[in-house]
Coordinates of C-alpha atoms in Angstrom, one line a residue:
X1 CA 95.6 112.9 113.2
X2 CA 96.8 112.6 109.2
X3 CA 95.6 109.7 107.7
X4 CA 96.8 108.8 104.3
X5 CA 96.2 106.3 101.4
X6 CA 99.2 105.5 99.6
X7 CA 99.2 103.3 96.4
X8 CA 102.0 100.9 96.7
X9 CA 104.6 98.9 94.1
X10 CA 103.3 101.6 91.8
X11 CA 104.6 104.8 90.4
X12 CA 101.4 106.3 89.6
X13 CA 97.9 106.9 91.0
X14 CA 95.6 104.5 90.9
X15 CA 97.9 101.1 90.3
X16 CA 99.4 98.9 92.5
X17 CA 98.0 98.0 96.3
X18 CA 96.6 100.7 98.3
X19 CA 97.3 101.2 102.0
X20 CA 95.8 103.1 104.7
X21 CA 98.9 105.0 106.5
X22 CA 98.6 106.5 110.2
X23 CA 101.6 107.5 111.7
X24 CA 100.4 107.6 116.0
X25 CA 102.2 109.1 118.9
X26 CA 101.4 105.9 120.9
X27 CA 99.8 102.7 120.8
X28 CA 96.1 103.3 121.0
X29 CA 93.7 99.4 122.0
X30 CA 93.8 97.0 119.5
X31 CA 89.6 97.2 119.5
X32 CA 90.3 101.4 117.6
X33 CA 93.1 99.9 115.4
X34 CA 90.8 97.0 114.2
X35 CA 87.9 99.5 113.5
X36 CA 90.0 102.0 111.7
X37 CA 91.2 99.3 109.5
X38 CA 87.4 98.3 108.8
X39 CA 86.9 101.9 108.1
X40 CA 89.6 102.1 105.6
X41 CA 88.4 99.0 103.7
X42 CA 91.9 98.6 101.9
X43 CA 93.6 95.1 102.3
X44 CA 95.8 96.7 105.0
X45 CA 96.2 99.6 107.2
X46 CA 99.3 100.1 108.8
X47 CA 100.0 101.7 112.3
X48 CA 103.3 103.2 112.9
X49 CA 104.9 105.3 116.2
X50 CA 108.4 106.1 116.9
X51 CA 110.2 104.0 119.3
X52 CA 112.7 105.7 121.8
X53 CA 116.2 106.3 120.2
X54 CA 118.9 103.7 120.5
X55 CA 116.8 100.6 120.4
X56 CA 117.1 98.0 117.7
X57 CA 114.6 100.4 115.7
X58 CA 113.3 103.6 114.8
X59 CA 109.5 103.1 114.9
X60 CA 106.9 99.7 115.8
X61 CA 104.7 98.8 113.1
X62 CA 101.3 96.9 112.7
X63 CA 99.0 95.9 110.0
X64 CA 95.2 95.3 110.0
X65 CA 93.4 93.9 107.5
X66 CA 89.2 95.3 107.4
X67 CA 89.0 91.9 110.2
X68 CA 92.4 90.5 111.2
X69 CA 95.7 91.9 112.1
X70 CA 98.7 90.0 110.2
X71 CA 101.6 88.9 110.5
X72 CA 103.2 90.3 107.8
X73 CA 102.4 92.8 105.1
X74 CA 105.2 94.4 102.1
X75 CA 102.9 97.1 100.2
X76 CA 101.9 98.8 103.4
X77 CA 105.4 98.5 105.1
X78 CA 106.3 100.3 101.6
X79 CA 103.5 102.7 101.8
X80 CA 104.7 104.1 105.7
X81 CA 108.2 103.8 104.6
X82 CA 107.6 105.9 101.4
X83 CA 104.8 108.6 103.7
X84 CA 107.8 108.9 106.5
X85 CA 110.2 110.1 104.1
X86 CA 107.8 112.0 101.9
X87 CA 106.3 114.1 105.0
X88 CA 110.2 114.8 106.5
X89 CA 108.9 111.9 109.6
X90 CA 112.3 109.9 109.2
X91 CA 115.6 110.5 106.9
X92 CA 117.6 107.6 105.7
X93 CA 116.8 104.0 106.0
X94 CA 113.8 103.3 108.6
X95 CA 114.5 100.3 111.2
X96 CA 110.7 98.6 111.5
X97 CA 109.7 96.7 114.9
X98 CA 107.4 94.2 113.6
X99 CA 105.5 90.8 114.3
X100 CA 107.7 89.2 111.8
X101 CA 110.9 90.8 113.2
X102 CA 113.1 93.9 112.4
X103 CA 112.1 95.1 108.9
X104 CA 114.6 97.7 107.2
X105 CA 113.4 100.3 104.6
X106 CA 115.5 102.3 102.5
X107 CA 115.4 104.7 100.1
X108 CA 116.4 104.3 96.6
X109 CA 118.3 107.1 94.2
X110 CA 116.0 106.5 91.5
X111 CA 112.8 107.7 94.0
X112 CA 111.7 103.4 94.8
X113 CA 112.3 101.7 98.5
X114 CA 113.4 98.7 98.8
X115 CA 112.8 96.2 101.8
X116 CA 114.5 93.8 103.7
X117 CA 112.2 91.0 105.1
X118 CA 113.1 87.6 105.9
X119 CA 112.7 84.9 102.9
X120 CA 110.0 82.7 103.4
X121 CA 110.6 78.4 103.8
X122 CA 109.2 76.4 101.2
X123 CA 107.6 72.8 101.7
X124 CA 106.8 71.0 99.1
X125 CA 103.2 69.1 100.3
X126 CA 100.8 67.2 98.0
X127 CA 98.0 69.3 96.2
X128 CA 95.3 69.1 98.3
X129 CA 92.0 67.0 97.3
X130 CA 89.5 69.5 95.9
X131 CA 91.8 73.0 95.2
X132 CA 91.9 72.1 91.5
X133 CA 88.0 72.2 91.8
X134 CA 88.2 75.3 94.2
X135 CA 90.9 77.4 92.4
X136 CA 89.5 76.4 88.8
X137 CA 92.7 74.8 87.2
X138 CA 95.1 71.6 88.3
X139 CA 98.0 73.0 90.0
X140 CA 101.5 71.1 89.4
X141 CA 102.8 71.4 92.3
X142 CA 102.1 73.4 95.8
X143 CA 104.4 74.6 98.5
X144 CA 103.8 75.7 101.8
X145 CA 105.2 79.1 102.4
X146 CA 105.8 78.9 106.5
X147 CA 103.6 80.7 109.5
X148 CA 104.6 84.1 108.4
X149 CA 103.4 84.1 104.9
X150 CA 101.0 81.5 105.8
X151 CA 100.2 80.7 101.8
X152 CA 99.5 77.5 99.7
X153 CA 101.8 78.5 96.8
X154 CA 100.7 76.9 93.7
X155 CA 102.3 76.8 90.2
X156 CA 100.3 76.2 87.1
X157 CA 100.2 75.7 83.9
X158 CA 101.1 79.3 82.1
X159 CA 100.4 82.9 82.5
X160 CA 97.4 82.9 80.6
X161 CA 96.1 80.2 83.6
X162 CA 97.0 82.9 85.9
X163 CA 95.5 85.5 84.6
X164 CA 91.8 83.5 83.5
X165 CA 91.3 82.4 86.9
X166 CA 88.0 82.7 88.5
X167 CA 88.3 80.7 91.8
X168 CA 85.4 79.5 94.1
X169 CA 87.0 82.0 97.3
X170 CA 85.0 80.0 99.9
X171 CA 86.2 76.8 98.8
X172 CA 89.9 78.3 98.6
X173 CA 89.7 79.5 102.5
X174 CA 90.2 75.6 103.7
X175 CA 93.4 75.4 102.2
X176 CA 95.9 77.6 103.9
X177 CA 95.9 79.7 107.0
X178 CA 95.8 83.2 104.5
X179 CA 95.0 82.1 101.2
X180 CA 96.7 80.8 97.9
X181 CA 99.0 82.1 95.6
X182 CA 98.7 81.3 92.0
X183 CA 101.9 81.5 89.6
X184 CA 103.4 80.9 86.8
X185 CA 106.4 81.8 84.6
X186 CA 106.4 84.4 82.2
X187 CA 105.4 84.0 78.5
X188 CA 107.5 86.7 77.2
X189 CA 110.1 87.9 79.1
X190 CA 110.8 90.3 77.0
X191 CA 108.0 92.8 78.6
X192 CA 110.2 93.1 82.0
X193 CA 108.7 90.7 84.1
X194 CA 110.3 86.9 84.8
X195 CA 107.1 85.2 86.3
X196 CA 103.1 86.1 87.2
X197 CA 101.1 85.5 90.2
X198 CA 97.7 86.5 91.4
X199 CA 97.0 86.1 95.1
X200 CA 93.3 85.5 96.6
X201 CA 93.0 85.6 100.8
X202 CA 89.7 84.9 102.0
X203 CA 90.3 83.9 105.2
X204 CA 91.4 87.5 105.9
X205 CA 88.4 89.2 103.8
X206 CA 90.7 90.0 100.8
X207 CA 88.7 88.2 97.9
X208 CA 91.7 88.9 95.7
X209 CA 95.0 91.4 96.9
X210 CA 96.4 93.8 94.1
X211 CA 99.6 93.7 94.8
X212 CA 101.5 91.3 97.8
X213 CA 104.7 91.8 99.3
X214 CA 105.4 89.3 101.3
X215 CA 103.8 86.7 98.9
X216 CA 107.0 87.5 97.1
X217 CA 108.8 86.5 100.0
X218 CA 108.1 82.9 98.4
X219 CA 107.9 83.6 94.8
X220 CA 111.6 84.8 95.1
X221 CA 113.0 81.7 96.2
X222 CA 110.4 79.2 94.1
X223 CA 111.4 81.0 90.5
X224 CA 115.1 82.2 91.9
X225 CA 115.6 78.4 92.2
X226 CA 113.9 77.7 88.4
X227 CA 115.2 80.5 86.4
X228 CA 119.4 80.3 87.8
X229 CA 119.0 84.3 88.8
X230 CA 118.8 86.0 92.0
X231 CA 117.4 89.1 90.6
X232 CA 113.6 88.7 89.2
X233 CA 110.9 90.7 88.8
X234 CA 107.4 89.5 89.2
X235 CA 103.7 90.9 87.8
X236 CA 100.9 90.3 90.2
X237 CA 98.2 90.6 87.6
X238 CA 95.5 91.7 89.5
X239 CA 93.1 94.3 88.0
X240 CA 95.1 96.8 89.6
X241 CA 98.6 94.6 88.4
X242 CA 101.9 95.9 89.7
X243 CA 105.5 95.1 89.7
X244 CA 107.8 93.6 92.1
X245 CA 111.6 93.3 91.9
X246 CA 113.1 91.0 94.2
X247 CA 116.4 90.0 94.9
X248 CA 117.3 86.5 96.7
X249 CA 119.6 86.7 99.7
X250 CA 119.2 83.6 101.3
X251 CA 117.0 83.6 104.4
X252 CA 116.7 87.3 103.5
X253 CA 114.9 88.6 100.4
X254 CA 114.8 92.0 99.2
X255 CA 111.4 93.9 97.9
X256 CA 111.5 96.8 95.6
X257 CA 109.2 99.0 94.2
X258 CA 107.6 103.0 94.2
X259 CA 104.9 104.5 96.0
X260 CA 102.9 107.7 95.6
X261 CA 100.1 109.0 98.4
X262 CA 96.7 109.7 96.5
X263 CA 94.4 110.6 99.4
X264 CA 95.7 112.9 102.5
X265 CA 93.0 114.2 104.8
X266 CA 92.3 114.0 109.2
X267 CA 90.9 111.1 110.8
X268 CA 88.8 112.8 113.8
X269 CA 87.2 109.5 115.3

């Protein structure tokens, strides 16, 4: 079968989050999927087969990490969508049968995707004892981000905080079921981005993700509420770094952004 790597939230090789793509005729043991995904050794691999016509959608998805599955996963959803329309698979908007629900992809004029994925509840909580130590800076406040996400959000100080962080990961792992996400709003708008973030998920052998779609889920929200706007876009300024736009639609939040395969080649194990 085609397996493909697909760099996501970017519009060039090389940037943004890359995901392992397989598009199956069935749904093979979980044991094969997990291995595949450890043999990829991206953040996520994403497993996709068509689902009989007339359901409440078009194919089922799943997403592995190199040793979990998840719940929930934006650049790779991105990455099928953009390989099922870029191979001829699927025309139009793309119906996804997930753990997290029904997940809708569609196509944009100007060549991006944007997806449809339910907006994640924030909870303000104390900042736990010992994550300042941990994550290397005092957070002002911290939000859980509900069991689909499954983040500690954490706002600090500026975006030069973000970007010089060099957190203890082991530490981080007690803190959250997935991970943290560290943010902060923009210093200069002016370059096209409203607010930063950098996400770091031990707990799911992801020292530090490129580029997080459904952490997004929760930054929409946390700086749609601060900033008075609906329609943001965030940096995740990893080493990688890429660009999100979101827009807030209540308990739905939309996730846009390009995608471009770099590797294409046959997966004979």
């Amino acid at each position: 079968m085609r397996i493909r790597i697909v760099d996501a939230f970017s519009d060039r090789p090389f940037g943004g989050n890359p995901a392992g793509v397989l598009l199956l005729d069935g749904s093979p043991e979980d044991s094969w999927l997990q291995n595949v995904a450890m043999e990829v050794n991206h953040a996520e691999t994403a497993f996709a087969h068509p689902l009989e016509e007339g359901g409440e959608a078009d194919w089922a998805l799943r997403w592995f990490t190199p040793v979990a599955e998840v719940a929930m996963c934006g650049h790779a959803t991105l990455a099928t969508a953009h390989v099922l329309h870029s191979t001829g698979a699927h025309e139009g908007p793309v119906r996804f049968a997930t753990r997290s629900g029904v997940l809708v992809a569609t196509p944009c004029e100007d060549g991006s995707i944007t997806l449809d994925f339910p907006t994640a509840p924030l909870t303000p909580v104390d900042v736990p004892d010992g994550v300042a130590q941990a994550l290397g800076t005092e957070p002002l406040v911290a939000f859980d981000t509900g069991p689909n996400v499954g983040d500690l959000l954490l706002e600090v100080t500026d975006e030069k905080t973000v970007r010089s962080l060099r957190p203890d990961l082991k530490a981080l792992g007690a803190y959250s079921a997935r991970g943290i996400i560290a943010t902060a709003r923009a210093e200069d708008p002016a370059r096209g981005y409203d607010y930063v973030s950098r996400c770091f998920f031990p707990n799911i052998g992801i020292d530090e993700d490129p580029v997080t779609g459904s952490a997004h889920t929760a930054l929409a929200p946390f700086w749609s509420e601060r900033l008075g706007r609906a329609d943001l876009t965030g940096l995740q300024a990893s080493r990688r770094s890429g660009r999100v736009r979101t827009e807030l639609r209540g308990d739905r939040t939309l996730l846009s952004g390009h995608a471009v395969t770099v590797i294409e080649g046959e997966l004979i194990a």
